[in-house]
Short mmCIF file of C-alpha atoms and ligand atoms in Angstrom, two decimals:
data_model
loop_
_atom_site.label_atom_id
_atom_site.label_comp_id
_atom_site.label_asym_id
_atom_site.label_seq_id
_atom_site.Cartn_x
_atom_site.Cartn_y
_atom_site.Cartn_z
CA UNK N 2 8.63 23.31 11.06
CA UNK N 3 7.51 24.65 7.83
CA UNK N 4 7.93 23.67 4.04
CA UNK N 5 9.20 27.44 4.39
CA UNK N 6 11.69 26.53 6.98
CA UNK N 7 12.82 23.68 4.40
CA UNK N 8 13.71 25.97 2.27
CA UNK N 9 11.27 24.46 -0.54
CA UNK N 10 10.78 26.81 -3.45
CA UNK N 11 7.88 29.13 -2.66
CA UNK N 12 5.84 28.85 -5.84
CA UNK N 13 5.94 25.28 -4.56
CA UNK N 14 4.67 26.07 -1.28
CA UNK N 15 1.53 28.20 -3.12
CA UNK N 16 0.38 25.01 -4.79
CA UNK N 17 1.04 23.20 -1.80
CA UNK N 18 -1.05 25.21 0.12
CA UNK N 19 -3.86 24.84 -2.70
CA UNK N 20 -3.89 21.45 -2.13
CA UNK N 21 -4.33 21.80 1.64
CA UNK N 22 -0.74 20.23 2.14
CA UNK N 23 0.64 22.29 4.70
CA UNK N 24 2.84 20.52 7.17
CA UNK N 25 5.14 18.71 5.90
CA UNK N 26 5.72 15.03 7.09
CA UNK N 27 8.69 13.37 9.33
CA UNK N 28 10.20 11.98 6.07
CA UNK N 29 9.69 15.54 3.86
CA UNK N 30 11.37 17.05 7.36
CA UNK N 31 14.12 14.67 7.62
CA UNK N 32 15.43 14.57 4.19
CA UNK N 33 14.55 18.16 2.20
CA UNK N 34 17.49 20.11 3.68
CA UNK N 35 19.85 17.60 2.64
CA UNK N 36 18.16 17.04 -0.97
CA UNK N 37 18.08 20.35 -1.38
CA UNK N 38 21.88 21.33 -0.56
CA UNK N 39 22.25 18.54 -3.20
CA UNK N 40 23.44 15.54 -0.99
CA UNK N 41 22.97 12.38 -1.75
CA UNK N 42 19.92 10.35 -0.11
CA UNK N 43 19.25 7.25 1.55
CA UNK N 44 15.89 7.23 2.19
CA UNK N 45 13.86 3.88 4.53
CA UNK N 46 10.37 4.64 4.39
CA UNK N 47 7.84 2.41 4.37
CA UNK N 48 5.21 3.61 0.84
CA UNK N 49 2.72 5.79 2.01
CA UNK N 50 4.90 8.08 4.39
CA UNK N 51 4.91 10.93 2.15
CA UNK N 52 7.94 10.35 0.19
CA UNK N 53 7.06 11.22 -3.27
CA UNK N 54 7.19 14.54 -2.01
CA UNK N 55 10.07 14.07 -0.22
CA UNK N 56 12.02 13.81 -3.20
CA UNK N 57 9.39 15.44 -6.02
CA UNK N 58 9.89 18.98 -3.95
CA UNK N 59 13.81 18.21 -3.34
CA UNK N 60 14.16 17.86 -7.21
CA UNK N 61 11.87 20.42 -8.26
CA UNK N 62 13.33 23.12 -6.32
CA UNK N 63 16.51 22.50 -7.77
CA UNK N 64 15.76 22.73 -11.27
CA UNK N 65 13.19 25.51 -10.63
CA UNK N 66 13.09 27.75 -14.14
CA UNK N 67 15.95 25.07 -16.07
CA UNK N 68 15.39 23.97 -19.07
CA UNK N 69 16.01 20.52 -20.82
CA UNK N 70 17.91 20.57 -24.49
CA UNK N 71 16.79 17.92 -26.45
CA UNK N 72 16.49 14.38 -25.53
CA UNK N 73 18.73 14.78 -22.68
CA UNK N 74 16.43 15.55 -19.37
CA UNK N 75 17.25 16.75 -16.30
CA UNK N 76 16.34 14.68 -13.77
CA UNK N 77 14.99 10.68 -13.96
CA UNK N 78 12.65 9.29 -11.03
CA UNK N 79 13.08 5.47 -11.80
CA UNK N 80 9.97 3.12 -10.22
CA UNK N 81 9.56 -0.36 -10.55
CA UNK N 82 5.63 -0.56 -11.85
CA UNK N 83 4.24 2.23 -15.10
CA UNK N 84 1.18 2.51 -12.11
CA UNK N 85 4.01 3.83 -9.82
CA UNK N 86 6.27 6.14 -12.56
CA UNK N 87 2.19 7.83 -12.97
CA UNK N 88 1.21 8.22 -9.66
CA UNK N 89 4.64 9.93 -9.21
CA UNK N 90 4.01 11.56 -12.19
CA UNK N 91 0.29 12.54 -10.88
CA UNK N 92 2.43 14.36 -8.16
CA UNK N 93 5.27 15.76 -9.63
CA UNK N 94 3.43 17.25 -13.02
CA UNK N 95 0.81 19.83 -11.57
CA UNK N 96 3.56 21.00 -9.00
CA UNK N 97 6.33 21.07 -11.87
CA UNK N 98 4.10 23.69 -13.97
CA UNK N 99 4.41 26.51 -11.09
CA UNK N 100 7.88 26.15 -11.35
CA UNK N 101 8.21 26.54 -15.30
CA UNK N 102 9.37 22.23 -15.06
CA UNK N 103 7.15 19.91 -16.88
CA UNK N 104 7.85 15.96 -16.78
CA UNK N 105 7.37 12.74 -18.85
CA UNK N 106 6.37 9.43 -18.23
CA UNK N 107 8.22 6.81 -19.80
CA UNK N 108 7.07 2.96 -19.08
CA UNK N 109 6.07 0.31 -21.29
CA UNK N 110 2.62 -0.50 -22.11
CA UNK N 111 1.95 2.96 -23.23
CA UNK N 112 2.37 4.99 -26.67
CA UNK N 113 5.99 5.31 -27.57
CA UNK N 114 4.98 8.27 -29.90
CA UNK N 115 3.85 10.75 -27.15
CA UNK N 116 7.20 9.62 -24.84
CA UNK N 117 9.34 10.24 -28.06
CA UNK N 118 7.28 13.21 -29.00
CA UNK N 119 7.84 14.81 -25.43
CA UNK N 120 11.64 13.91 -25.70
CA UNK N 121 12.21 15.74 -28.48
CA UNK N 122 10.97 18.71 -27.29
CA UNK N 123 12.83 18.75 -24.31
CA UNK N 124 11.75 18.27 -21.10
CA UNK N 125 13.39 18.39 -17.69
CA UNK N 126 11.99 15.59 -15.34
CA UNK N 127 11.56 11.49 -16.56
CA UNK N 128 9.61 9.20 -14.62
CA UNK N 129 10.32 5.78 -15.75
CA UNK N 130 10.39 2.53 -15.55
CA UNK N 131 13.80 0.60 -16.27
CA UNK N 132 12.84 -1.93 -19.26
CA UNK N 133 10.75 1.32 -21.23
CA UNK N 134 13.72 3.58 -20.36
CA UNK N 135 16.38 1.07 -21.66
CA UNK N 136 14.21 0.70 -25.03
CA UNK N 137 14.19 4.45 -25.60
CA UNK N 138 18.19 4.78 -24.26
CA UNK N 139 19.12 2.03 -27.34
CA UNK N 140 16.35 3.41 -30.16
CA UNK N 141 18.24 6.83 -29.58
CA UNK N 142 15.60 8.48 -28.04
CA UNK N 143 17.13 9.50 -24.95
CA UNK N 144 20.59 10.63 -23.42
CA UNK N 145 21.31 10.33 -19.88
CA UNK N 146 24.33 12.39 -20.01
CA UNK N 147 22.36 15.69 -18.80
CA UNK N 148 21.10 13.71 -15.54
CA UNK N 149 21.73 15.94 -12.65
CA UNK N 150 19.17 13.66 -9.96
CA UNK N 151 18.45 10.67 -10.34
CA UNK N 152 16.25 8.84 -7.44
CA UNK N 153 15.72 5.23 -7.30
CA UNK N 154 11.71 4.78 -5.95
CA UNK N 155 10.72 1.46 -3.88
CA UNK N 156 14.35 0.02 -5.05
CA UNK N 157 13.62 -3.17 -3.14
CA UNK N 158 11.02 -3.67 -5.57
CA UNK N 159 13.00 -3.09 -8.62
CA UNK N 160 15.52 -5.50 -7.45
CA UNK N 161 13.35 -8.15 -6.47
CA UNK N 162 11.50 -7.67 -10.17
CA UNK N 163 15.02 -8.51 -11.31
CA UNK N 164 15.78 -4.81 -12.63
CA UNK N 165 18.57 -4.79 -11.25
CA UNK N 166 21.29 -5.10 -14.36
CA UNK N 167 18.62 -2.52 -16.04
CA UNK N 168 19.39 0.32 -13.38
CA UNK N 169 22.59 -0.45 -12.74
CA UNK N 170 23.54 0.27 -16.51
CA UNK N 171 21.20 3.13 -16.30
CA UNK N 172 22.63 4.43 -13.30
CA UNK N 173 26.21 4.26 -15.37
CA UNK N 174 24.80 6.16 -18.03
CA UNK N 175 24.01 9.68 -16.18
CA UNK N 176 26.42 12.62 -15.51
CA UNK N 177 29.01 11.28 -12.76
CA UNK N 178 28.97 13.58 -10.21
CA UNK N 179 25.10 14.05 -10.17
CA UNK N 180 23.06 13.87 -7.50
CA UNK N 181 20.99 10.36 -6.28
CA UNK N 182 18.13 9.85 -3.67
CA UNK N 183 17.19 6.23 -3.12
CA UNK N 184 14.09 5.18 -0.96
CA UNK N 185 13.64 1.59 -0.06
CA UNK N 186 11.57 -0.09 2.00
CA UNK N 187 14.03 -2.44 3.46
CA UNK N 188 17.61 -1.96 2.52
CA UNK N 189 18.72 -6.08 1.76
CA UNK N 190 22.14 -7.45 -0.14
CA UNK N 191 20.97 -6.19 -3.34
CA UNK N 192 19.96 -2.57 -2.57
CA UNK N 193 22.67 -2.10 -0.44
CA UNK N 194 24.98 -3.16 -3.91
CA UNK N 195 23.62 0.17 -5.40
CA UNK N 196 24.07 1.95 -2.17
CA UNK N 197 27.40 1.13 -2.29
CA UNK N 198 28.19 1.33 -5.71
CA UNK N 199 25.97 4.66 -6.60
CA UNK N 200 25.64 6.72 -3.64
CA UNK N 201 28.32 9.22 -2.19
CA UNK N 202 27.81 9.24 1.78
CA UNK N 203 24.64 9.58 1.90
CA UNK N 204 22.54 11.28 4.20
CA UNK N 205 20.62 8.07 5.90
CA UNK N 206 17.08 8.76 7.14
CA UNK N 207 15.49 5.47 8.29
CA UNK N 208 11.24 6.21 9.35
CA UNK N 209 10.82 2.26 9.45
CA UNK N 210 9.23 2.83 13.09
CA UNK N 211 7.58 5.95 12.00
CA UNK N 212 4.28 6.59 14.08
CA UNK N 213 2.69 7.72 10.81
CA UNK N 214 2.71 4.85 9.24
CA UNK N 215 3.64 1.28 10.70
CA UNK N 216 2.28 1.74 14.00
CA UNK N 217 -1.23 2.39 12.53
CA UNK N 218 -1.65 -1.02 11.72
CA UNK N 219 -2.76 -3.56 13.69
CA UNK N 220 -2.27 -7.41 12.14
CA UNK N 221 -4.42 -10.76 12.32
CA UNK N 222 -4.51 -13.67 11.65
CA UNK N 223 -7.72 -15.62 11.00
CA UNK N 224 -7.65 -19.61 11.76
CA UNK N 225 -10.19 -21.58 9.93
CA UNK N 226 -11.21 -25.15 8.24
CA UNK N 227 -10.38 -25.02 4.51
CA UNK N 228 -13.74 -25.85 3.36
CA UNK N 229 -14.88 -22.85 4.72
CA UNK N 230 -12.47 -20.69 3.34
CA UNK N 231 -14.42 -19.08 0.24
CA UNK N 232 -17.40 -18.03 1.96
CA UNK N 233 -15.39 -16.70 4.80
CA UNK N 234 -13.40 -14.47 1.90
CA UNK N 235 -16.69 -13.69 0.23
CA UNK N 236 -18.15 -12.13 3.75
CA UNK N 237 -15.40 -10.12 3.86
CA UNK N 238 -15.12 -8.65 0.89
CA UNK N 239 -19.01 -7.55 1.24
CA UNK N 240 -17.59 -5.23 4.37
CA UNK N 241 -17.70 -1.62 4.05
CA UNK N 242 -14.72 0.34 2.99
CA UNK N 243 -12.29 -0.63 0.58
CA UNK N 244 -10.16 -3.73 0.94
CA UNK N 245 -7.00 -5.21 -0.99
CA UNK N 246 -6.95 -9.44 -1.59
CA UNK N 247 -3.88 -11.28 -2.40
CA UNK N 248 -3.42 -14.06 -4.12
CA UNK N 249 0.40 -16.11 -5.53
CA UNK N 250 -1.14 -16.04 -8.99
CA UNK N 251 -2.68 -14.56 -12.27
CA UNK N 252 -5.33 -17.63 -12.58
CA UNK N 253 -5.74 -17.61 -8.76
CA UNK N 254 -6.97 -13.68 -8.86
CA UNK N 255 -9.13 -13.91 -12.06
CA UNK N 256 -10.91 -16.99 -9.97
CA UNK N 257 -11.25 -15.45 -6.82
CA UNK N 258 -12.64 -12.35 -8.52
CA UNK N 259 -14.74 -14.04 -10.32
CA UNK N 260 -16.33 -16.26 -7.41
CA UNK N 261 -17.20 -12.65 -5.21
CA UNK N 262 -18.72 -11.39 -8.15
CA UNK N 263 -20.92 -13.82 -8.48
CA UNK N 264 -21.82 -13.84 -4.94
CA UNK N 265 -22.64 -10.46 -5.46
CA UNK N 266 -19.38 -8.30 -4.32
CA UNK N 267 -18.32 -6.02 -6.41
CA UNK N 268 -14.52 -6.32 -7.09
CA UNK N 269 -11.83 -5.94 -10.00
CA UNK N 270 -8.60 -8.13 -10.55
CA UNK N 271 -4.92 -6.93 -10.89
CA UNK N 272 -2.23 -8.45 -12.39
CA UNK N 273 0.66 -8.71 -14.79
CA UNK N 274 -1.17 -11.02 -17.39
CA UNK N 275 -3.74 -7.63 -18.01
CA UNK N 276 -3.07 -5.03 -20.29
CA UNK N 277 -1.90 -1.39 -19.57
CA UNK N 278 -5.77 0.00 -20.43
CA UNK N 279 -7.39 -3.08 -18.07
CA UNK N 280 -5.43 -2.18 -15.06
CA UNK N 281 -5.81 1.60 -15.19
CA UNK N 282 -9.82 1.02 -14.91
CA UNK N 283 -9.43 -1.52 -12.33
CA UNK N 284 -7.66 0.36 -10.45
CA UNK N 285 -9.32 3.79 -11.35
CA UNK N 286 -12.39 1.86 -10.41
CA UNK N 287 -11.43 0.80 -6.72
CA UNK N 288 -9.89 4.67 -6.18
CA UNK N 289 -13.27 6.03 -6.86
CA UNK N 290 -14.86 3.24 -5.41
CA UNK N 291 -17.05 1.90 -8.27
CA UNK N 292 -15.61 -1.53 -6.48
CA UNK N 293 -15.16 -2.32 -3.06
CA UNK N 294 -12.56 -4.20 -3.33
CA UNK N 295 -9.26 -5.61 -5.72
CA UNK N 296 -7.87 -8.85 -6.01
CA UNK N 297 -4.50 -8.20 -6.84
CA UNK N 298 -0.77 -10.75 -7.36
CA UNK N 299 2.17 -9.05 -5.49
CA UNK N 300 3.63 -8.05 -8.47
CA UNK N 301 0.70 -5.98 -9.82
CA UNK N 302 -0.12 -4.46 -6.26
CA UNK N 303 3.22 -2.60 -6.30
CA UNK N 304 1.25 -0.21 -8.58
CA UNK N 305 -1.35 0.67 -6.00
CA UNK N 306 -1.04 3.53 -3.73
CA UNK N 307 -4.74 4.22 -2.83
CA UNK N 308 -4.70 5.88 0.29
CA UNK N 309 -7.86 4.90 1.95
CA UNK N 310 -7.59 1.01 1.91
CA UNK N 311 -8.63 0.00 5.44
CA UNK N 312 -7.81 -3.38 4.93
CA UNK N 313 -5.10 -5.98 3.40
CA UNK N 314 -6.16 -9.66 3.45
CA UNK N 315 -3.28 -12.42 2.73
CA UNK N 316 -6.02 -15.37 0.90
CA UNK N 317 -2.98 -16.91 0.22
CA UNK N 318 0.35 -16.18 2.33
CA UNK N 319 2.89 -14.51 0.73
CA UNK N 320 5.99 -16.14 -0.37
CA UNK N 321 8.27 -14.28 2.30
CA UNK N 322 8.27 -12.09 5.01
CA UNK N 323 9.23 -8.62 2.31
CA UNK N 324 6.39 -9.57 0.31
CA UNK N 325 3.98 -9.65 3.60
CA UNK N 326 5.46 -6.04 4.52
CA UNK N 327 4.89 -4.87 0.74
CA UNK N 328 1.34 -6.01 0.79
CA UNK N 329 0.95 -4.72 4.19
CA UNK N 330 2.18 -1.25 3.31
CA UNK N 331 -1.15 -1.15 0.78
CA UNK N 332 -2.75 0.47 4.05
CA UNK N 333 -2.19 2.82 6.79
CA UNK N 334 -1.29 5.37 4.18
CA UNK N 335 -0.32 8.87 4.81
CA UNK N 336 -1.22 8.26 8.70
CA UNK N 337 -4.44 6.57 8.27
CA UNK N 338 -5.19 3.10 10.69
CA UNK N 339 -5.51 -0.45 8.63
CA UNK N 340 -5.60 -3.91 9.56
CA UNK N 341 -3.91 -6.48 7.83
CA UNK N 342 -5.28 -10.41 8.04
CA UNK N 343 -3.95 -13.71 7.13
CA UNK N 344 -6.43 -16.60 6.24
CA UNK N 345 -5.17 -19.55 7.72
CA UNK N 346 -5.67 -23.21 8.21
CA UNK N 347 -4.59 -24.97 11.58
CA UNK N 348 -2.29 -26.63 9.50
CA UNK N 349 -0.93 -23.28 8.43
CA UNK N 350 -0.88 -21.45 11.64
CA UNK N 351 2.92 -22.05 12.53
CA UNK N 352 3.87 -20.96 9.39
CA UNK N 353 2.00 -18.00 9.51
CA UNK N 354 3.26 -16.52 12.70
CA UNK N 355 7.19 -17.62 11.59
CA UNK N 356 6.74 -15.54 8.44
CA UNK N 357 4.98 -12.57 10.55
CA UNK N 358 8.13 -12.92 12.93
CA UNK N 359 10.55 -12.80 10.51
CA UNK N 360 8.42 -9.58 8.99
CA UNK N 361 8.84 -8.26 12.92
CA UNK N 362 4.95 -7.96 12.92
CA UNK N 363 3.33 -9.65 16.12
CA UNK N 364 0.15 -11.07 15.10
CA UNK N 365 -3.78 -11.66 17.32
CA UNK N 366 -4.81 -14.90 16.66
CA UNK N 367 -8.96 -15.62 16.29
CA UNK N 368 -10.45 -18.93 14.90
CA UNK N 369 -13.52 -17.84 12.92
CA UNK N 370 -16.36 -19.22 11.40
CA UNK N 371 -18.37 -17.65 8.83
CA UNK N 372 -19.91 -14.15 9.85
CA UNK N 373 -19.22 -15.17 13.43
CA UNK N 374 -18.37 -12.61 16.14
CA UNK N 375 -14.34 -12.62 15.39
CA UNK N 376 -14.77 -12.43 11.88
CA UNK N 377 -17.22 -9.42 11.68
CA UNK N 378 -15.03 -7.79 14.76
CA UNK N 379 -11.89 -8.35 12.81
CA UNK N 380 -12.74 -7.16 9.61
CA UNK N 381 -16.37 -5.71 9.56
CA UNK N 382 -17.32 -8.85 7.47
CA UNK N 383 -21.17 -9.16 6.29
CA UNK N 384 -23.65 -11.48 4.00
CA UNK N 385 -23.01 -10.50 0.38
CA UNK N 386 -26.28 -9.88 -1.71
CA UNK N 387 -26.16 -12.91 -3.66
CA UNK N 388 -27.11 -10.97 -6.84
CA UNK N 389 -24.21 -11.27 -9.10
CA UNK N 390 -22.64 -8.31 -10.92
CA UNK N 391 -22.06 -8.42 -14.53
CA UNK N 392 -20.45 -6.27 -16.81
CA UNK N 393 -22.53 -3.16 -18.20
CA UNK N 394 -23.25 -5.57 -21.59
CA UNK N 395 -24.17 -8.45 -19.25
CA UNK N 396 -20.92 -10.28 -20.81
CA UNK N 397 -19.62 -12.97 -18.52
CA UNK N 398 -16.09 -12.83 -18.37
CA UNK N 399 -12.89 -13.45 -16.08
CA UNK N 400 -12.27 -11.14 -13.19
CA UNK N 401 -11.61 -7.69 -14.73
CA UNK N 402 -13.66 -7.90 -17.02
CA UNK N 403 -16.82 -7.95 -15.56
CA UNK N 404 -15.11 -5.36 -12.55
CA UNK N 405 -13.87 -2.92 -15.05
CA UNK N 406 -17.40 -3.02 -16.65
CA UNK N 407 -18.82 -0.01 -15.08
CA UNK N 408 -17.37 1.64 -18.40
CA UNK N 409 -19.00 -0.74 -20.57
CA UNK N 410 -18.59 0.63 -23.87
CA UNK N 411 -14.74 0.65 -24.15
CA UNK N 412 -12.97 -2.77 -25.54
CA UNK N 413 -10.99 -4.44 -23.91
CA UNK N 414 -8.24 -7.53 -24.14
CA UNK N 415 -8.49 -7.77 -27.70
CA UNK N 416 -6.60 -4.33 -28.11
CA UNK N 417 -3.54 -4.04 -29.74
CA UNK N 418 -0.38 -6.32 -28.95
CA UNK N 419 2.08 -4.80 -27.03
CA UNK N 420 5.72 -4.08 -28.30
CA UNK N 421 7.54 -4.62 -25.53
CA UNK N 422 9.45 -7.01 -24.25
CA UNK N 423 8.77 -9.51 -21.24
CA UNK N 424 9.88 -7.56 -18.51
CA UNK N 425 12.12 -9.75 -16.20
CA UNK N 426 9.55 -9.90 -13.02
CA UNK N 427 7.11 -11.96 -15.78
CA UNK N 428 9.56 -14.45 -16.33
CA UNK N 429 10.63 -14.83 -13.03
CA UNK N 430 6.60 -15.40 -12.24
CA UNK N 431 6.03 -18.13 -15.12
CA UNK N 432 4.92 -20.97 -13.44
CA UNK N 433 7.96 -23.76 -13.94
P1 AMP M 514 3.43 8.78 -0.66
O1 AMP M 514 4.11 8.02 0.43
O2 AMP M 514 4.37 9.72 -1.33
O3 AMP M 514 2.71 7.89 -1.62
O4 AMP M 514 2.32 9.75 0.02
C1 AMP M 514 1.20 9.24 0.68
C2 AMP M 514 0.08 10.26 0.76
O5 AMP M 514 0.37 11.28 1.69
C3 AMP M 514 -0.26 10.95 -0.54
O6 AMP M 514 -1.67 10.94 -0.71
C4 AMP M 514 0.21 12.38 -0.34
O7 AMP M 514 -0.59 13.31 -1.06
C5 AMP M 514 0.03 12.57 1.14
N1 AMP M 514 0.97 13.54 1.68
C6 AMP M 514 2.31 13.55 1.49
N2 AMP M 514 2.88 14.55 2.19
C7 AMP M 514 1.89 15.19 2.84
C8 AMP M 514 1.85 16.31 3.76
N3 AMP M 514 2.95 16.95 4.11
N4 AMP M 514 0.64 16.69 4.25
C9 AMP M 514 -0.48 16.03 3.89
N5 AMP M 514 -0.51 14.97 3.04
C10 AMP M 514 0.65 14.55 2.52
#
């Protein structure tokens, strides 16, 4: 089956085809017909299954040639992280020009000016995030009374960051009648509230035990004594090929980053306390592979769709069995293989495979030792160089800094204060 056959718009197609896209995938095949004809979507796809497309070419060949009046778009693609709303964006935009569209990012922690600017003028698509969008919805800067589509991206996230009240009043404010698409990862109490609420029978198109992506991935966990912990992590952040570390907190990622960079590994932090401008380099950084490796909190890794990380590494467990899945998801992109490890003590091991269980994820166990047979077989783990990597003006500072420090000249952290407010997901975090 073709994007042809799908009936996607054929100046679409062209740029496809440009971009050496050319089949679509079992998500784009499942839902486009239905998105298309205008139905409503319920889409379960785990992130990396090709389903900014599924919706981005749904939406796009609807509103081929329309244009926006002012301040009142067309269509709004909601996502829980500003990394998310511009990877979408990164999608959506160059495809949206062959079709006479052009769309808008609006998320906090960049200018208001250009987002108000690009209002004005009109324009057809949004990308947003909820607490931005709500801003520019009471300064008057917006309408959602034009909104024909709306589609809810990774809405497990967004409810879990406590957006929940913020889409739901959203959600109230575009044209009844219009058309929504909602992909979720899993589909809990609180998503299925919006399903319910927002979404006339909707066509249902679960990929959860899609070859493509899930199947790809094969999961560890690693058993070993606590005092050997650091170097293990060290070793295997000095493999080859780009890996993703997770830690509970802010403090806890700036630390770890900081101890494999002095042992020589090159790596950036990501997390909430950083600001817009920090995380775009650290995570521009890992894409082109300036760093090997990111040390990233759950909430911050939401943003980060690279598609070749080979591996995901749990330092500390997650806090539940969605966040393990969410972290997991970070590999086996678009049909590539990953592996996804757990560092545990003996003490921990119970734990670990009770969570995995409950995350219906059957994990091989290995007790390791540093740069031991398991370990290197597992994850490709080897000696780091001991020289430690500073920043391009030899500055010493926390995690990013010294990562993101391949562009040495820019400033950083001192930069300007940001405007908005603290988005709920930050004060859920705050330590108590
Ligand atoms: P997503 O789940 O939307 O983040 O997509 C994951 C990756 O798959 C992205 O790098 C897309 O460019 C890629 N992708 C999506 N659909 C296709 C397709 N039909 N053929 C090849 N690559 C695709």
């Amino acid at each position: 089956m073709s994007f042809k056959d799908l009936k996607v718009s054929p100046e679409l197609i062209k740029q496809l085809s440009a971009a050496d896209i050319n089949k679509p995938f079992p998500i784009q095949k499942a839902t486009l017909p239905n998105a298309i004809s205008g139905k409503d979507i319920l889409g379960r796809g785990q992130t990396g299954s090709g389903k900014t497309l599924a919706f981005g070419l749904a939406l796009l060949t609807r509103l081929s040639g329309r244009h926006a009046a002012p301040m009142r778009p067309l269509a709004l693609v909601l996502s829980p992280t500003r990394e998310l709303a511009m990877q979408i964006n990164d999608v959506v935009a160059p495809l949206s020009r062959s079709v006479n569209l052009n769309s808008q990012v609006v998320a906090g922690g960049l200018s208001y000016s250009k987002q108000i600017q690009a209002l004005k003028r009109g324009v057809p698509i949004v990308v947003a995030t909820p607490g931005r969008l709500i801003d520019l919805i009471q300064k008057k800067h917006i309408k959602l009374d034009d909104i024909e589509i709306t589609v809810l991206d990774e809405a497990d996230q967004m409810a879990d960051m406590g957006f929940l009240p913020d889409v739901k009043r959203i959600l109230d404010l575009t044209k009844p009648g219009g058309q929504r698409m909602l992909f979720s990862a899993t589909l809990d109490k609180d998503v299925d509230s919006l399903v319910k609420k927002y979404l006339k029978n909707p066509v249902t198109h679960s990929l959860a035990n899609e070859k493509s992506t899930a199947g790809n991935m094969t999961h560890h966990v690693l058993i070993m004594e606590q005092s050997q912990k650091d170097l293990i992590t060290n070793q295997i952040a000095a493999r080859k090929g780009k890996s993703i570390f997770f830690v509970r907190t802010k403090h806890g990622a700036d630390k770890l980053a900081k101890r494999m960079n002095e042992a020589g590994v090159n790596v950036g932090a990501l997390h909430g306390g950083k600001t817009q401008a920090q995380r775009s380099r650290v995570l521009e950084a890992f894409k082109a592979g300036h760093t090997n490796a990111l040390v990233a909190t759950d909430v911050a890794a939401r943003g980060i769709h690279v598609d070749d990380v080979s591996l995901v590494v749990h330092v500390d467990a997650p806090e539940n069995h969605k966040d393990y899945l969410h972290r997991a998801g970070r590999t086996a992109r678009a049909g590539a293989v990953g592996t996804v490890v757990t560092l545990a003590t003996h003490k921990q091991r119970k734990g670990v495979h009770g969570l995995a269980a409950r995350a219906g994820v059957r994990l091989n166990e290995s007790t390791v030792r540093p740069l031991d047979a398991n370990l290197i077989k597992v994850t490709g783990a080897a000696e780091p160089s001991g020289i430690p990597i500073v920043t391009a003006q030899g500055a010493k500072s926390e995690g990013e800094g010294r990562s993101g420090g391949y562009r040495g000249s820019r400033s950083r952290g001192g930069g300007k204060k940001k405007k908005s407010r603290p988005r709920p997901h930050e004060r859920r975090k705050r330590p108590r």
